């Protein structure tokens, strides 16, 4: 339950609060929030999601030129869905997205102009993608012929979570019967044929990430007996654990020779690490986080020299850049889910201004980067408010 509540908060960070449409360059029609930007391979367009109000039933997939010009809603009024992972095929001619157009949430593809919509899966239970549960992702293979993704089987009956609309009526928001903690990694051809399970249903297995220009898939196991980061061939063979322990948000370097990841420590702090593709040369590139803070969403720069990532309280993340060796760390802004442009000179991200979630941009140059910014020390100290809370809790416990 704590797991679900934690990452439901991540989605509410995106869609919880409305405000004026003219404050958002990427706003579409009546959308109140825009989030999760992803650059096209040539850097010309940005695919992203938008929402109206606070209902998961009002999600849309959108496209815009990188400056917010020529905005277009790609999904129809008869469906809810959008982009919850990088949707672009390697050639940029297809977008992978989630939609409930035919009832259940399934994987679909379409052209960037919204044409040629094709449903790829049937009955694979993708509701967890909408909740923002960490690790529920899909990824294109390097040649665009295959897609790897996470799916789960339904365990319960028809149990719906309801949401109250502005007029006081209630509508179905999410079918909880399709939300499961167990999950497997599947692979499917990009035309929807040959849907094959790659893992053994002893997970949960999450975060499938295809090696750039390779045939290896990295993924995470959250099973206590097999916990860690694993790699396997794209046919599911030659599985090997390359990191043992709690980890999440794995990211291949552009050349496919290194993997960045976030390690969770036993004292509930986190740190950002990098290792070789075979698990060797594991090295820590940030200090441990403070309590109740976290690292997340590491993304390599196109030249593999730097990594942008989030660090901070949940919902209040700073955007940081470090070199891949961890020698220098610079905070460049505040927001969520940063994404490098293909040229490496801009970063798109989700920001929160006036309680509205919108897409913002950072242009990178020497003048825009601070000279130096220190990460928190390994032994974080408590501020005044935290100290008061802790002392009060101890006082109550002592009285009892």
Coordinates of C-alpha atoms in Angstrom, one line a residue:
X1 CA 0.0 0.0 0.0
X2 CA 2.9 2.4 0.8
X3 CA 4.4 1.7 -2.6
X4 CA 1.1 2.5 -4.4
X5 CA 0.5 5.7 -2.3
X6 CA 4.1 6.9 -2.9
X7 CA 4.0 6.7 -6.7
X8 CA 0.4 7.7 -7.0
X9 CA 1.7 11.0 -5.5
X10 CA 4.1 11.2 -8.5
X11 CA 1.1 11.2 -10.9
X12 CA -0.7 13.7 -8.8
X13 CA 2.4 15.9 -9.1
X14 CA 1.5 16.0 -12.8
X15 CA -2.3 16.3 -12.8
X16 CA -3.6 17.5 -9.4
X17 CA -4.2 21.3 -9.8
X18 CA -5.6 23.4 -12.6
X19 CA -4.8 27.0 -13.5
X20 CA -4.9 29.4 -16.4
X21 CA -4.1 28.0 -19.9
X22 CA -2.2 31.0 -21.1
X23 CA 0.6 30.3 -18.6
X24 CA 1.7 27.2 -20.5
X25 CA 3.3 27.4 -23.9
X26 CA 2.5 23.7 -24.6
X27 CA -1.2 23.8 -23.4
X28 CA -3.7 22.1 -25.8
X29 CA -7.3 23.3 -25.9
X30 CA -8.7 23.0 -22.4
X31 CA -5.8 21.2 -20.8
X32 CA -4.9 22.3 -17.3
X33 CA -1.5 20.4 -17.1
X34 CA 1.1 19.3 -19.5
X35 CA 4.0 17.0 -18.6
X36 CA 6.5 14.3 -19.5
X37 CA 8.2 15.9 -22.6
X38 CA 10.2 13.6 -25.0
X39 CA 12.3 15.0 -27.9
X40 CA 12.0 13.5 -31.4
X41 CA 15.3 11.9 -32.6
X42 CA 16.0 14.9 -34.8
X43 CA 15.1 17.4 -32.1
X44 CA 12.4 19.0 -34.1
X45 CA 9.3 18.0 -32.1
X46 CA 8.4 17.2 -28.5
X47 CA 5.8 14.6 -27.6
X48 CA 4.1 15.0 -24.3
X49 CA 1.0 14.3 -22.3
X50 CA -1.7 16.7 -21.1
X51 CA -4.6 16.4 -18.7
X52 CA -7.9 18.3 -18.0
X53 CA -8.8 18.6 -14.3
X54 CA -7.7 15.9 -11.9
X55 CA -9.1 12.8 -13.6
X56 CA -7.0 10.0 -15.2
X57 CA -9.8 9.7 -17.7
X58 CA -8.9 13.0 -19.3
X59 CA -5.3 12.3 -20.4
X60 CA -4.2 13.1 -24.0
X61 CA -1.1 12.5 -26.1
X62 CA 0.2 15.7 -27.8
X63 CA 2.9 16.9 -30.2
X64 CA 4.5 20.3 -30.6
X65 CA 7.5 21.8 -32.3
X66 CA 10.3 22.2 -29.7
X67 CA 9.4 25.9 -29.1
X68 CA 5.8 25.2 -28.4
X69 CA 4.6 26.1 -31.9
X70 CA 2.2 24.0 -34.0
X71 CA 0.7 22.2 -31.0
X72 CA -1.6 19.3 -31.8
X73 CA -3.6 16.8 -29.8
X74 CA -2.9 13.4 -31.3
X75 CA -5.4 11.2 -29.3
X76 CA -9.1 11.5 -29.8
X77 CA -12.0 12.7 -27.6
X78 CA -13.1 9.0 -27.3
X79 CA -10.0 7.8 -25.5
X80 CA -7.8 8.5 -22.5
X81 CA -4.1 7.9 -22.7
X82 CA -0.7 9.4 -23.5
X83 CA 3.1 9.1 -23.3
X84 CA 4.4 7.5 -20.1
X85 CA 7.9 6.6 -21.5
X86 CA 9.9 7.8 -24.4
X87 CA 7.5 7.1 -27.3
X88 CA 9.7 7.8 -30.3
X89 CA 10.8 5.0 -32.6
X90 CA 14.5 5.1 -33.5
X91 CA 13.7 6.6 -36.9
X92 CA 11.1 9.0 -35.5
X93 CA 8.3 7.7 -37.8
X94 CA 6.2 6.1 -35.0
X95 CA 5.0 7.0 -31.5
X96 CA 4.3 4.3 -28.9
X97 CA 1.6 5.2 -26.4
X98 CA -1.1 3.9 -24.1
X99 CA -4.8 4.2 -24.8
X100 CA -8.1 2.8 -23.7
X101 CA -9.8 3.5 -27.0
X102 CA -11.2 -0.1 -27.2
X103 CA -11.8 -0.5 -23.5
X104 CA -8.7 -1.7 -21.6
X105 CA -5.5 0.3 -21.6
X106 CA -3.2 -1.2 -24.3
X107 CA -0.1 -0.4 -26.2
X108 CA -0.7 1.4 -29.5
X109 CA 1.4 3.1 -32.2
X110 CA 0.7 6.0 -34.5
X111 CA 2.5 8.3 -36.9
X112 CA 3.6 11.7 -35.5
X113 CA 0.7 13.3 -37.4
X114 CA -1.8 11.1 -35.5
X115 CA -2.6 8.8 -38.5
X116 CA -2.2 5.1 -38.7
X117 CA -3.2 4.2 -35.2
X118 CA -2.6 0.5 -34.5
X119 CA -3.3 -1.5 -31.3
X120 CA -0.4 -3.8 -30.5
X121 CA -1.6 -5.7 -27.4
X122 CA -4.7 -7.3 -26.0
X123 CA -5.5 -7.8 -22.3
X124 CA -2.0 -6.9 -21.0
X125 CA -3.2 -4.8 -18.0
X126 CA -1.3 -1.5 -18.3
X127 CA -3.2 0.5 -15.7
X128 CA -0.1 0.7 -13.5
X129 CA 1.5 3.0 -16.2
X130 CA -1.2 5.6 -15.4
X131 CA -0.5 5.5 -11.7
X132 CA 3.1 6.4 -12.2
X133 CA 4.4 3.3 -10.4
X134 CA 8.1 3.2 -10.9
X135 CA 9.5 0.8 -13.5
X136 CA 6.4 0.4 -15.6
X137 CA 8.0 1.2 -18.9
X138 CA 8.2 0.3 -22.5
X139 CA 11.2 0.7 -24.8
X140 CA 11.9 0.4 -28.6
X141 CA 14.6 -1.9 -29.8
X142 CA 17.5 -0.2 -31.7
X143 CA 16.2 -1.2 -35.2
X144 CA 12.6 -0.3 -34.4
X145 CA 11.3 -3.8 -35.1
X146 CA 10.6 -4.8 -31.5
X147 CA 9.3 -3.3 -28.3
X148 CA 10.0 -4.5 -24.8
X149 CA 7.5 -3.6 -22.0
X150 CA 6.1 -4.5 -18.6
X151 CA 2.8 -6.2 -18.1
X152 CA 0.8 -7.9 -15.2
X153 CA -2.1 -10.3 -15.0
X154 CA -5.4 -9.4 -13.3
X155 CA -5.9 -10.9 -9.8
X156 CA -9.1 -9.4 -8.5
X157 CA -12.7 -8.7 -9.5
X158 CA -14.2 -5.6 -11.2
X159 CA -13.2 -3.0 -8.6
X160 CA -13.3 0.6 -9.7
X161 CA -11.9 3.7 -8.1
X162 CA -14.3 6.7 -8.5
X163 CA -13.6 10.4 -8.9
X164 CA -16.0 13.2 -8.2
X165 CA -16.5 15.7 -11.1
X166 CA -17.0 19.4 -10.8
X167 CA -20.8 19.0 -11.2
X168 CA -20.9 16.6 -8.2
X169 CA -21.4 13.4 -10.3
X170 CA -19.0 10.5 -10.0
X171 CA -17.2 8.7 -12.8
X172 CA -15.0 5.7 -13.0
X173 CA -11.4 6.6 -12.8
X174 CA -9.3 3.4 -12.7
X175 CA -10.1 -0.3 -12.7
X176 CA -8.2 -1.5 -9.6
X177 CA -8.7 -5.1 -10.6
X178 CA -6.0 -4.6 -13.2
X179 CA -3.4 -3.2 -10.7
X180 CA -1.0 -5.9 -9.5
X181 CA 2.3 -5.9 -7.8
X182 CA 3.6 -8.9 -9.8
X183 CA 4.8 -8.1 -13.3
X184 CA 6.8 -9.6 -16.1
X185 CA 8.8 -8.3 -19.1
X186 CA 7.4 -9.0 -22.5
X187 CA 8.6 -8.4 -26.0
X188 CA 6.4 -7.8 -29.1
X189 CA 7.0 -7.0 -32.7
X190 CA 6.2 -3.4 -33.6
X191 CA 3.4 -4.6 -35.8
X192 CA 1.7 -6.3 -32.9
X193 CA 2.7 -9.9 -33.7
X194 CA 4.6 -12.5 -31.6
X195 CA 3.9 -11.2 -28.1
X196 CA 6.4 -13.2 -25.9
X197 CA 7.1 -13.2 -22.2
X198 CA 10.8 -13.0 -21.3
X199 CA 10.8 -13.4 -17.6
X200 CA 9.5 -16.2 -15.3
X201 CA 6.6 -14.6 -13.3
X202 CA 8.8 -14.7 -10.2
X203 CA 9.2 -10.9 -10.1
X204 CA 8.1 -8.2 -10.0
X205 CA 10.4 -7.4 -13.0
X206 CA 10.5 -3.8 -14.1
X207 CA 12.3 -1.1 -16.1
X208 CA 13.2 -2.9 -19.3
X209 CA 15.8 -0.8 -21.1
X210 CA 17.3 -1.8 -24.5
X211 CA 21.0 -1.4 -25.0
X212 CA 21.6 1.2 -27.7
X213 CA 22.8 -0.5 -30.9
X214 CA 22.8 -3.9 -29.1
X215 CA 20.8 -7.0 -28.3
X216 CA 20.9 -6.8 -24.5
X217 CA 18.0 -5.8 -22.3
X218 CA 18.7 -4.5 -18.8
X219 CA 16.0 -4.7 -16.2
X220 CA 15.3 -4.6 -12.4
X221 CA 14.1 -7.4 -10.2
X222 CA 12.3 -6.5 -6.9
X223 CA 12.0 -10.0 -5.7
X224 CA 13.9 -10.2 -2.4
X225 CA 15.6 -13.5 -3.6
X226 CA 16.7 -12.1 -7.0
X227 CA 16.8 -8.3 -6.2
X228 CA 19.1 -6.2 -8.3
X229 CA 19.8 -5.1 -11.9
X230 CA 19.9 -7.9 -14.5
X231 CA 20.7 -8.2 -18.2
X232 CA 19.5 -10.7 -20.8
X233 CA 19.5 -11.3 -24.5
X234 CA 16.4 -10.0 -26.3
X235 CA 15.1 -13.6 -26.6
X236 CA 15.2 -13.9 -22.8
X237 CA 18.3 -16.1 -22.7
X238 CA 21.6 -15.7 -20.8
X239 CA 20.1 -13.8 -17.8
X240 CA 22.7 -12.5 -15.5
X241 CA 22.6 -10.3 -12.4
X242 CA 25.1 -7.5 -12.7
X243 CA 24.2 -5.6 -9.5
X244 CA 22.8 -7.1 -6.3
X245 CA 20.7 -4.8 -4.1
X246 CA 17.9 -2.3 -4.3
X247 CA 18.1 -0.1 -7.4
X248 CA 15.9 1.8 -9.8
X249 CA 15.9 4.2 -12.7
X250 CA 18.5 2.4 -14.8
X251 CA 19.8 4.3 -17.9
X252 CA 22.1 3.1 -20.6
X253 CA 24.9 5.4 -21.8
X254 CA 24.5 6.4 -25.5
X255 CA 27.3 4.0 -26.5
X256 CA 25.7 1.2 -24.5
X257 CA 28.9 0.5 -22.5
X258 CA 27.8 1.9 -19.2
X259 CA 24.6 2.0 -17.0
X260 CA 23.6 4.7 -14.6
X261 CA 21.3 3.8 -11.8
X262 CA 20.0 4.9 -8.4
X263 CA 21.0 2.7 -5.4
X264 CA 18.8 2.6 -2.4
X265 CA 20.7 2.2 0.9
X266 CA 19.6 0.4 4.0
X267 CA 19.1 3.6 5.9
X268 CA 16.5 4.8 3.2
X269 CA 18.9 7.2 1.6
X270 CA 19.8 7.0 -2.1
X271 CA 22.8 7.7 -4.3
X272 CA 23.6 7.8 -8.0
X273 CA 26.0 5.2 -9.4
X274 CA 27.5 4.2 -12.8
X275 CA 28.8 0.8 -13.8
X276 CA 30.1 -1.0 -16.9
X277 CA 27.6 -2.9 -19.0
X278 CA 28.8 -6.2 -17.5
X279 CA 28.4 -4.9 -13.9
X280 CA 32.1 -4.2 -13.3
X281 CA 33.6 -0.9 -12.2
X282 CA 30.7 0.1 -10.0
X283 CA 31.3 3.7 -8.8
X284 CA 29.4 6.1 -6.8
X285 CA 29.0 9.6 -8.4
X286 CA 26.9 11.4 -5.8
X287 CA 26.9 11.5 -2.0
X288 CA 24.1 9.7 -0.2
X289 CA 20.8 11.7 -0.1
X290 CA 19.3 13.3 2.9
X291 CA 16.5 11.4 4.7
X292 CA 13.2 11.7 2.9
X293 CA 15.0 12.9 -0.2
X294 CA 15.8 10.9 -3.3
X295 CA 17.8 10.8 -6.5
X296 CA 15.8 9.9 -9.7
X297 CA 15.6 9.9 -13.5
X298 CA 19.2 10.0 -14.5
X299 CA 19.6 10.7 -18.2
X300 CA 22.9 10.7 -20.2
X301 CA 23.9 13.6 -22.4
X302 CA 24.1 12.7 -26.1
X303 CA 27.9 12.9 -25.9
X304 CA 27.9 10.6 -22.8
X305 CA 30.0 13.1 -20.8
X306 CA 27.3 14.3 -18.4
X307 CA 24.2 13.0 -16.6
X308 CA 21.2 15.1 -15.7
X309 CA 19.1 13.9 -12.8
X310 CA 16.5 14.8 -10.1
X311 CA 17.3 15.3 -6.5
X312 CA 15.2 16.5 -3.6
X313 CA 12.0 16.0 -1.7
X314 CA 9.2 14.2 -3.5
X315 CA 7.3 16.8 -5.6
X316 CA 10.1 19.4 -5.0
X317 CA 12.9 18.0 -7.1
X318 CA 15.9 20.0 -8.2
X319 CA 17.5 19.4 -11.6
X320 CA 21.2 18.6 -11.4
X321 CA 23.9 17.9 -13.8
X322 CA 27.1 15.9 -13.1
X323 CA 29.9 14.7 -15.2
X324 CA 29.9 11.0 -15.6
X325 CA 32.7 10.6 -13.1
X326 CA 30.9 12.6 -10.4
X327 CA 33.7 15.2 -10.1
X328 CA 31.4 18.3 -10.3
X329 CA 27.6 18.7 -9.7
X330 CA 25.6 21.7 -10.7
X331 CA 22.0 22.5 -9.9
X332 CA 20.4 24.2 -13.0
X333 CA 16.8 24.4 -12.0
X334 CA 13.8 22.9 -10.3
X335 CA 11.4 20.4 -12.0
X336 CA 10.8 16.8 -12.8
X337 CA 11.8 14.2 -15.5
X338 CA 14.5 16.2 -17.3
X339 CA 15.3 15.2 -20.9
X340 CA 18.3 16.2 -23.0
X341 CA 17.7 17.5 -26.5
X342 CA 19.5 15.4 -29.2
X343 CA 22.0 18.3 -29.7
X344 CA 22.7 18.4 -26.0
X345 CA 22.2 22.1 -25.7
X346 CA 18.7 22.1 -24.1
X347 CA 16.8 20.3 -21.4
X348 CA 13.1 19.9 -21.4
X349 CA 11.3 19.1 -18.1
X350 CA 8.1 19.2 -16.2
X351 CA 7.8 22.3 -13.9
X352 CA 5.3 23.3 -11.2
X353 CA 4.3 27.0 -11.2
X354 CA 1.2 28.4 -9.5
X355 CA 0.2 24.8 -8.7
X356 CA 0.1 24.1 -12.5
X357 CA 2.2 21.4 -14.2
X358 CA 3.8 22.6 -17.4
X359 CA 6.7 21.9 -19.8
X360 CA 9.7 24.2 -19.4
X361 CA 13.0 24.5 -21.1
X362 CA 16.6 25.2 -20.0
X363 CA 19.2 26.4 -22.5
X364 CA 22.6 25.2 -21.5
X365 CA 25.7 27.5 -21.9
X366 CA 28.6 28.4 -19.6
X367 CA 26.8 31.5 -18.3
X368 CA 23.6 29.7 -17.4
X369 CA 25.4 27.1 -15.2
X370 CA 26.4 28.0 -11.6
X371 CA 30.1 27.9 -10.8
X372 CA 29.8 25.3 -8.1
X373 CA 27.0 23.7 -6.0
X374 CA 27.6 21.1 -3.4
X375 CA 25.5 18.1 -2.9
X376 CA 24.3 17.2 0.7
X377 CA 26.9 15.6 2.9
X378 CA 26.9 11.8 3.5
X379 CA 25.6 12.4 7.0
X380 CA 22.6 14.7 6.5
X381 CA 21.7 17.1 9.3
X382 CA 18.2 17.9 10.4
X383 CA 16.7 21.4 10.0
X384 CA 14.8 23.2 12.8
X385 CA 11.4 22.0 11.7
X386 CA 12.5 18.4 11.5
X387 CA 14.1 18.6 14.9
X388 CA 11.0 20.0 16.5
X389 CA 8.9 17.2 14.9
X390 CA 11.3 14.5 16.1
X391 CA 11.4 16.0 19.7
X392 CA 7.6 16.2 19.8
X393 CA 7.3 12.6 18.6
X394 CA 9.8 11.5 21.3
X395 CA 7.8 13.4 23.9
X396 CA 4.5 11.8 23.0
X397 CA 6.2 8.3 23.0
X398 CA 7.7 9.0 26.4
X399 CA 4.3 10.1 27.9
X400 CA 2.8 6.8 26.6

